[in-house]
Amino acid sequence: MAIIKRNIWALFVLVLLGGAAVLSVSLAARWQTILSDEQAYQAARAELVGQAVESLLRTQELVLDVIGRELLRREEGLLDASRQIPLLDSILEVDPILRGFGLARPDGQLVRVSTNLDLDRLPNLLTHPATRQSFLQALDSPAMVVGRTYYVEAMDAWAIPIRKALRTETDEVKAVMTAGLRLGSGATVFDQVLHDGDSDGVILYRENDGYVQFMSREGVGPEQYSQVFRPESVRQQDRRLLEEQLGIPVEEVKARGRAVVLSTQRQGQSFVTAAQFIGRYGLWAISETSMAPLYRQFGAYLSGYLLVFVVLATVLFWLFRIIDGAERYRRAELLHLSRHDELTGLRNRPGLLDRLDELMAQGTAFSLVVVNIDNFKGINDRFGQESGDEVLAAFGRRLRSLVAKTDDLARLGSDEFAVLTPSAEPSAVEHACRDLARELAETFQAGRLRLQLTASIGVAIYPGHADSPNKLIRSAHVALYEAKQSRNAVCVYRQDMDLEYLRRLQVEQRLRYGLAAGALHMVYQPQVDAEGTPVGLEALVRWHDEELGDVAPSEFVEVAEKSGLMVPLGDWVLETSMREYSELRRALGAALGLAINISVIQFRQPDFVARVMATLARYGVAPQELVLEITETLFMSSFAQVVEKLTQLRAEGIRISMDDFGTGYSSLSLLRKLPIDELKIDKSFVDNILDDEKAHNMIESIVAIATSHHMELVAEGVEQKGQAETLVRLGCRRFQGYYFGRPMSMAEFRERLLQPDGCDH
Ligand code: C2E
Ligand code: MG
Ligand code: MG
């Protein structure tokens, strides 16, 4: 079926050829029927004429026999001149077909004639050229002889002479009876119109001399046909033709007593000819017709058939056209569907690739702008898939309304769109994209939801940034990735982004593998008091990869956050550090306090609190011993929810520490509202505390805030004695840094703790 659909016109041609074949076969059959009907007709006519002529002549021969016997019996001195014989006249009355009757001596001289004839005007039958042949024959033959049709002046009429010799018992010819078969009496086969139209005719001709005895043809009478004869050469040809066509000798045909049919040619015309031989009288009855009327008849059929065929073919053609049209439409629709996104009606990825191919073939420069909605996953999680779809559709419409009408739009992935714009100058495109990002960030309505979404945009320009559609999309993605990383809404591709991108991809792939293969481990960095006595420890994750070597947590944690690996990684950290800490605690016999870094992604897990509590319970660690380190980025979204979760954690007794404090955006006024137990002064301030007044002042302020809000304070990254002393002077009571101890394995940590002086300085 599929093949037929694809080759609908091939099928049409096939049907047409089939139709033409059927037409040819039926036309051939029709022609055959016409021809064989005609042949049968001609044969029947030849036979009929033959039979009619033969029976006529036989009857006449019978009459002559009877008269002859009578004359021989009755008449003495039969041939005495000028003696009337009344019998001769009475014969004419009895047999109206006969016109005149006479008796001739064997020397050809007529001696007795019926009274309607004038003996003096009659020729000598042996010497007259028209009668000589048949007269001689009659002398020779025991049967009746038919002579050539000729005009008998004495009778003033056309007649066919018949002669029969009167023989004595000793077979001696006494006389020859001669009579004329009257033409025009209306009583014999010779007076009937046997032909049918111009091209048709019946002929009776003599075999021995080729003279035509009788002819029924349009406009031809005895005057004409009595002069016609077929010379010996032509008759030979006839015989050859007959033998060739029938494959049997002429003699056999003659003996057969039935008509034979031939096709003959004459004067450039073809004929169907039937021939029947009347053996007793040596006559051929020929019935023939020209092929022309047959051709005409066939022509009429042909045109009728052709008309039907053409009409059917036309109807079929239109039918196929309709089917083909529908099929084309369906295919176009399928193609459209396969190249467009159902949800937004925009092009999909293959659709975009098609368009990119087109544009690249034209060779003009253009930009591919990839727009990715920030944190779209949150919308699906929070409002459900259906609402998410509504938002995407609405976002698609918004994008359509914001870009130029001539720009092509596509949806590349779940929350990713693409714009193809003819602008190809990097700074101009970047500028336009910034406007776009700003406009997209405005509140909009999607179904029942009123939303404010931001989007990140990556731009790649053809031909500058890639030479193929896939490479161009990839370059735009690299730029988009960069935009997401740098939290800078718009990024135009640069070559150096590739390396970073590749590195991240590699880190992501290896981390996925590493997590499963147990390639990660935890180290712990001590936190000490002003006397240098360990009061806690911070758990820090480490990863050594076979291919990449040591990868810094700052790098792979970020990759994990962006690739969905953060939750399993965070769980693993929580689990491992809690287990190792519980072992340390058992060995020490005292609680020390464990700080664990928590990623935003981890924190956002709906069951985060429950998970932490379950882990604590599993290892028998009191919530009061646990510090969770969070960063300010956590407050960038859903502030109220974060505060609520923090409050829950604190209610359980877990303490919250604000890591890297001072680097983020949290205003000091905001800090007041936050349920925080501890601030960790970022290493960057500690680094500069000795020679940068600003850093010094900043630390002073942080100390003041911590004191006023009753928060613990930890100074991070203390590397020198001087730094530690200054921090102590400023009022800091807890420290962490290489000066006091580097991150180390739990075993190492335990060993050092069990020594009397556990710190480096
Ligand atoms: P952080 O939480 O601020 O951790 C402190 C970082 O400073 C650690 O780097 C630590 O090795 C380093 N450090 C401590 N004292 C000194 C010092 O005196 N001098 C210098 N130069 N560095 C010092 P690390 O382990 O490379 O971790 C970097 C960041 O990676 C961490 O910053 C934290 O944000 C993240 N991180 C590490 N482990 C984890 C983890 O298990 N979970 C999560 N979510 N994040 C982690
Ligand atoms: Mg930390
Ligand atoms: Mg820190």
Tab-separated table of C-alpha atoms and ligand atoms in Angstrom, residues 538 629 659-660 680 682-683 716, ligand 3:
chain	number	residue	atom	x	y	z
A	538	GLU	CA	34.521	21.266	58.572
A	629	GLU	CA	27.073	25.867	56.063
A	659	ASP	CA	29.703	30.694	54.689
A	660	ASP	CA	31.894	33.151	52.746
A	680	LYS	CA	32.150	32.721	58.528
A	682	ASP	CA	35.473	34.959	54.012
A	683	LYS	CA	39.096	34.175	53.411
A	716	GLU	CA	38.320	31.328	57.452
B	3	MG	MG	34.184	29.611	52.840
